């Protein structure tokens, strides 16, 4: 089911100050996708989710879920939360510790007065789906963190919602469990084929889970796209910087040549992926650390740059090297078995396809 948000704003008044949590947000969330709202803490993600769910009334705008207008300021429409046909998963601890698994999952059906045998059947089916079959009588607190998260998912799914919404559901799990649960969640959602709206501030989670990512900042949607598009081909400096580690280098456009946009910067003259930018304009060159491939001695090809390794940190799957090139200090990711030490003279050739230009 598609969700359409049109001109939605939300302001809060607190301690004599006005906070614009949502600033004229217009957004279409396509049907049957995993759609992620990604942005730093305080940018308005939860507020937007709460407006979709109906826990918060926007000051302006309209929200449609499928063909139904669930909120309109102008038409004075506000469909109550329980009539919007949605399921929600919050951060962990969203399950009720004093109840067993069955009662946690059955709750949304029980409040709808669904017949007892139907409840039993639906709970069993949903628990099987999240691979917790036979756990009905288990006290919720006797489950692992990952299992508790699956109970929360089962509870959100049991009433067969048209849309499921998640607000940072993995943020209370430790790193390893978070990774496993993320993979499981991706598999569950792929099987379900319903619209999923997922809120997180964790870029890795967004990249790993989403079909589409919307990047938010200060109550606004900055950019929307598929994970790879956002990572490799961002339009905004904020987005390029937020979605991955990036070297951001001040540059000036020199012109076009051989299908590339040529810039002058602290690394020299660099041929970049073509972008329409006026000659002479100040821009930012974005280089991902994994595309700075250091070699001892002289590198060959286009965009050859020479420098010196200023520091080297072993992080397991790679070395993170800081490479000094004139006034620029670049972060490079290199092979753990590369035979390079601190102080070494190095060079590298930058593939123009990975030299991304951004308007300042
Ligand atoms: P996020 O989920 O992206 O961290 P939120 O949507 O929770 O951001 O908050 C957006 C902004 O609105 C923040 O500045 C937050 O402090 C403010 N805010 C959210 N809810 C309230 C509220 N009930 N009263 C006052 N300010 C709020
Ligand atoms: Mg939040």
mmCIF file of N, CA, C and O in Angstrom, residues 253-291:
data_model
loop_
_atom_site.group_PDB
_atom_site.id
_atom_site.type_symbol
_atom_site.label_atom_id
_atom_site.label_comp_id
_atom_site.label_asym_id
_atom_site.label_seq_id
_atom_site.Cartn_x
_atom_site.Cartn_y
_atom_site.Cartn_z
ATOM 1 N N UNK A 253 35.843 23.982 -10.456
ATOM 2 C CA UNK A 253 35.615 23.371 -11.773
ATOM 3 C C UNK A 253 36.451 24.086 -12.837
ATOM 4 O O UNK A 253 36.421 25.305 -12.962
ATOM 5 N N UNK A 254 37.197 23.264 -13.608
ATOM 6 C CA UNK A 254 38.051 23.810 -14.660
ATOM 7 C C UNK A 254 37.367 23.683 -16.023
ATOM 8 O O UNK A 254 37.519 24.535 -16.882
ATOM 9 N N UNK A 255 36.592 22.615 -16.205
ATOM 10 C CA UNK A 255 35.894 22.443 -17.480
ATOM 11 C C UNK A 255 35.535 20.992 -17.716
ATOM 12 O O UNK A 255 35.531 20.184 -16.775
ATOM 13 N N UNK A 256 35.262 20.684 -18.986
ATOM 14 C CA UNK A 256 34.918 19.305 -19.335
ATOM 15 C C UNK A 256 35.937 18.761 -20.315
ATOM 16 O O UNK A 256 36.463 19.490 -21.148
ATOM 17 N N UNK A 257 36.202 17.470 -20.208
ATOM 18 C CA UNK A 257 37.159 16.859 -21.115
ATOM 19 C C UNK A 257 36.933 15.360 -21.126
ATOM 20 O O UNK A 257 36.839 14.742 -20.059
ATOM 21 N N UNK A 258 36.818 14.799 -22.312
ATOM 22 C CA UNK A 258 36.697 13.345 -22.464
ATOM 23 C C UNK A 258 35.540 12.752 -21.664
ATOM 24 O O UNK A 258 35.650 11.660 -21.129
ATOM 25 N N UNK A 259 34.433 13.506 -21.569
ATOM 26 C CA UNK A 259 33.265 12.990 -20.848
ATOM 27 C C UNK A 259 33.379 13.130 -19.340
ATOM 28 O O UNK A 259 32.535 12.634 -18.597
ATOM 29 N N UNK A 260 34.442 13.777 -18.869
ATOM 30 C CA UNK A 260 34.609 13.980 -17.417
ATOM 31 C C UNK A 260 34.552 15.465 -17.081
ATOM 32 O O UNK A 260 34.829 16.311 -17.930
ATOM 33 N N UNK A 261 34.194 15.736 -15.846
ATOM 34 C CA UNK A 261 34.308 17.107 -15.353
ATOM 35 C C UNK A 261 35.663 17.216 -14.661
ATOM 36 O O UNK A 261 36.003 16.387 -13.817
ATOM 37 N N UNK A 262 36.427 18.217 -15.073
ATOM 38 C CA UNK A 262 37.795 18.358 -14.554
ATOM 39 C C UNK A 262 37.809 19.427 -13.460
ATOM 40 O O UNK A 262 37.233 20.504 -13.646
ATOM 41 N N UNK A 263 38.433 19.100 -12.326
ATOM 42 C CA UNK A 263 38.538 20.091 -11.246
ATOM 43 C C UNK A 263 39.991 20.264 -10.814
ATOM 44 O O UNK A 263 40.815 19.356 -10.976
ATOM 45 N N UNK A 264 40.262 21.413 -10.247
ATOM 46 C CA UNK A 264 41.542 21.657 -9.579
ATOM 47 C C UNK A 264 41.291 21.608 -8.084
ATOM 48 O O UNK A 264 40.322 22.187 -7.591
ATOM 49 N N UNK A 265 42.180 20.889 -7.382
ATOM 50 C CA UNK A 265 42.023 20.815 -5.926
ATOM 51 C C UNK A 265 43.386 20.530 -5.307
ATOM 52 O O UNK A 265 44.396 20.471 -6.009
ATOM 53 N N UNK A 266 43.408 20.337 -4.012
ATOM 54 C CA UNK A 266 44.651 20.082 -3.300
ATOM 55 C C UNK A 266 45.376 18.820 -3.754
ATOM 56 O O UNK A 266 46.544 18.618 -3.412
ATOM 57 N N UNK A 267 44.700 17.957 -4.506
ATOM 58 C CA UNK A 267 45.344 16.732 -5.002
ATOM 59 C C UNK A 267 45.917 16.932 -6.394
ATOM 60 O O UNK A 267 46.528 16.030 -6.960
ATOM 61 N N UNK A 268 45.663 18.106 -6.987
ATOM 62 C CA UNK A 268 46.096 18.373 -8.356
ATOM 63 C C UNK A 268 44.873 18.542 -9.243
ATOM 64 O O UNK A 268 43.791 18.915 -8.775
ATOM 65 N N UNK A 269 45.053 18.235 -10.525
ATOM 66 C CA UNK A 269 43.929 18.307 -11.470
ATOM 67 C C UNK A 269 43.322 16.917 -11.587
ATOM 68 O O UNK A 269 44.025 15.961 -11.897
ATOM 69 N N UNK A 270 42.024 16.826 -11.289
ATOM 70 C CA UNK A 270 41.386 15.505 -11.184
ATOM 71 C C UNK A 270 40.194 15.422 -12.146
ATOM 72 O O UNK A 270 39.355 16.328 -12.194
ATOM 73 N N UNK A 271 40.161 14.320 -12.917
ATOM 74 C CA UNK A 271 39.014 14.050 -13.796
ATOM 75 C C UNK A 271 37.952 13.303 -12.983
ATOM 76 O O UNK A 271 38.256 12.300 -12.340
ATOM 77 N N UNK A 272 36.727 13.812 -13.012
ATOM 78 C CA UNK A 272 35.663 13.269 -12.154
ATOM 79 C C UNK A 272 34.487 12.798 -13.000
ATOM 80 O O UNK A 272 34.348 13.179 -14.163
ATOM 81 N N UNK A 273 33.630 11.985 -12.370
ATOM 82 C CA UNK A 273 32.360 11.609 -12.991
ATOM 83 C C UNK A 273 31.655 12.898 -13.414
ATOM 84 O O UNK A 273 31.578 13.860 -12.648
ATOM 85 N N UNK A 274 31.150 12.900 -14.656
ATOM 86 C CA UNK A 274 30.611 14.130 -15.224
ATOM 87 C C UNK A 274 29.401 14.647 -14.441
ATOM 88 O O UNK A 274 28.499 13.891 -14.126
ATOM 89 N N UNK A 275 29.438 15.916 -14.115
ATOM 90 C CA UNK A 275 28.274 16.592 -13.524
ATOM 91 C C UNK A 275 28.190 17.993 -14.082
ATOM 92 O O UNK A 275 29.212 18.637 -14.261
ATOM 93 N N UNK A 276 26.979 18.423 -14.341
ATOM 94 C CA UNK A 276 26.765 19.766 -14.878
ATOM 95 C C UNK A 276 27.051 20.801 -13.822
ATOM 96 O O UNK A 276 26.224 21.035 -12.950
ATOM 97 N N UNK A 277 28.222 21.423 -13.920
ATOM 98 C CA UNK A 277 28.554 22.452 -12.944
ATOM 99 C C UNK A 277 29.285 23.567 -13.663
ATOM 100 O O UNK A 277 30.130 23.298 -14.508
ATOM 101 N N UNK A 278 28.957 24.820 -13.339
ATOM 102 C CA UNK A 278 29.556 25.929 -14.080
ATOM 103 C C UNK A 278 31.072 25.986 -13.897
ATOM 104 O O UNK A 278 31.585 25.739 -12.794
ATOM 105 N N UNK A 279 31.768 26.309 -15.006
ATOM 106 C CA UNK A 279 33.227 26.477 -14.941
ATOM 107 C C UNK A 279 33.543 27.577 -13.931
ATOM 108 O O UNK A 279 32.879 28.602 -13.885
ATOM 109 N N UNK A 280 34.524 27.319 -13.093
ATOM 110 C CA UNK A 280 34.937 28.313 -12.105
ATOM 111 C C UNK A 280 34.221 28.171 -10.771
ATOM 112 O O UNK A 280 34.600 28.808 -9.795
ATOM 113 N N UNK A 281 33.178 27.325 -10.705
ATOM 114 C CA UNK A 281 32.425 27.254 -9.437
ATOM 115 C C UNK A 281 33.170 26.419 -8.393
ATOM 116 O O UNK A 281 33.930 25.518 -8.712
ATOM 117 N N UNK A 282 32.918 26.783 -7.165
ATOM 118 C CA UNK A 282 33.491 26.064 -6.021
ATOM 119 C C UNK A 282 32.623 24.846 -5.757
ATOM 120 O O UNK A 282 31.411 24.968 -5.619
ATOM 121 N N UNK A 283 33.235 23.677 -5.692
ATOM 122 C CA UNK A 283 32.487 22.440 -5.460
ATOM 123 C C UNK A 283 33.228 21.590 -4.418
ATOM 124 O O UNK A 283 34.287 21.983 -3.933
ATOM 125 N N UNK A 284 32.633 20.449 -4.095
ATOM 126 C CA UNK A 284 33.293 19.525 -3.179
ATOM 127 C C UNK A 284 33.553 18.218 -3.922
ATOM 128 O O UNK A 284 32.650 17.681 -4.569
ATOM 129 N N UNK A 285 34.771 17.730 -3.827
ATOM 130 C CA UNK A 285 35.102 16.424 -4.389
ATOM 131 C C UNK A 285 34.992 15.397 -3.260
ATOM 132 O O UNK A 285 35.614 15.553 -2.210
ATOM 133 N N UNK A 286 34.169 14.378 -3.496
ATOM 134 C CA UNK A 286 33.963 13.341 -2.470
ATOM 135 C C UNK A 286 34.665 12.064 -2.900
ATOM 136 O O UNK A 286 34.387 11.508 -3.967
ATOM 137 N N UNK A 287 35.575 11.596 -2.059
ATOM 138 C CA UNK A 287 36.313 10.348 -2.328
ATOM 139 C C UNK A 287 36.058 9.374 -1.191
ATOM 140 O O UNK A 287 36.359 9.678 -0.028
ATOM 141 N N UNK A 288 35.534 8.194 -1.510
ATOM 142 C CA UNK A 288 35.342 7.169 -0.476
ATOM 143 C C UNK A 288 36.695 6.516 -0.165
ATOM 144 O O UNK A 288 37.451 6.202 -1.090
ATOM 145 N N UNK A 289 36.958 6.255 1.128
ATOM 146 C CA UNK A 289 38.265 5.686 1.516
ATOM 147 C C UNK A 289 38.590 4.365 0.804
ATOM 148 O O UNK A 289 39.748 4.087 0.534
ATOM 149 N N UNK A 290 37.555 3.565 0.479
ATOM 150 C CA UNK A 290 37.827 2.257 -0.137
ATOM 151 C C UNK A 290 38.263 2.373 -1.589
ATOM 152 O O UNK A 290 38.725 1.389 -2.166
ATOM 153 N N UNK A 291 38.126 3.561 -2.178
ATOM 154 C CA UNK A 291 38.559 3.716 -3.571
ATOM 155 C C UNK A 291 39.913 4.408 -3.681
ATOM 156 O O UNK A 291 40.377 4.698 -4.774
#
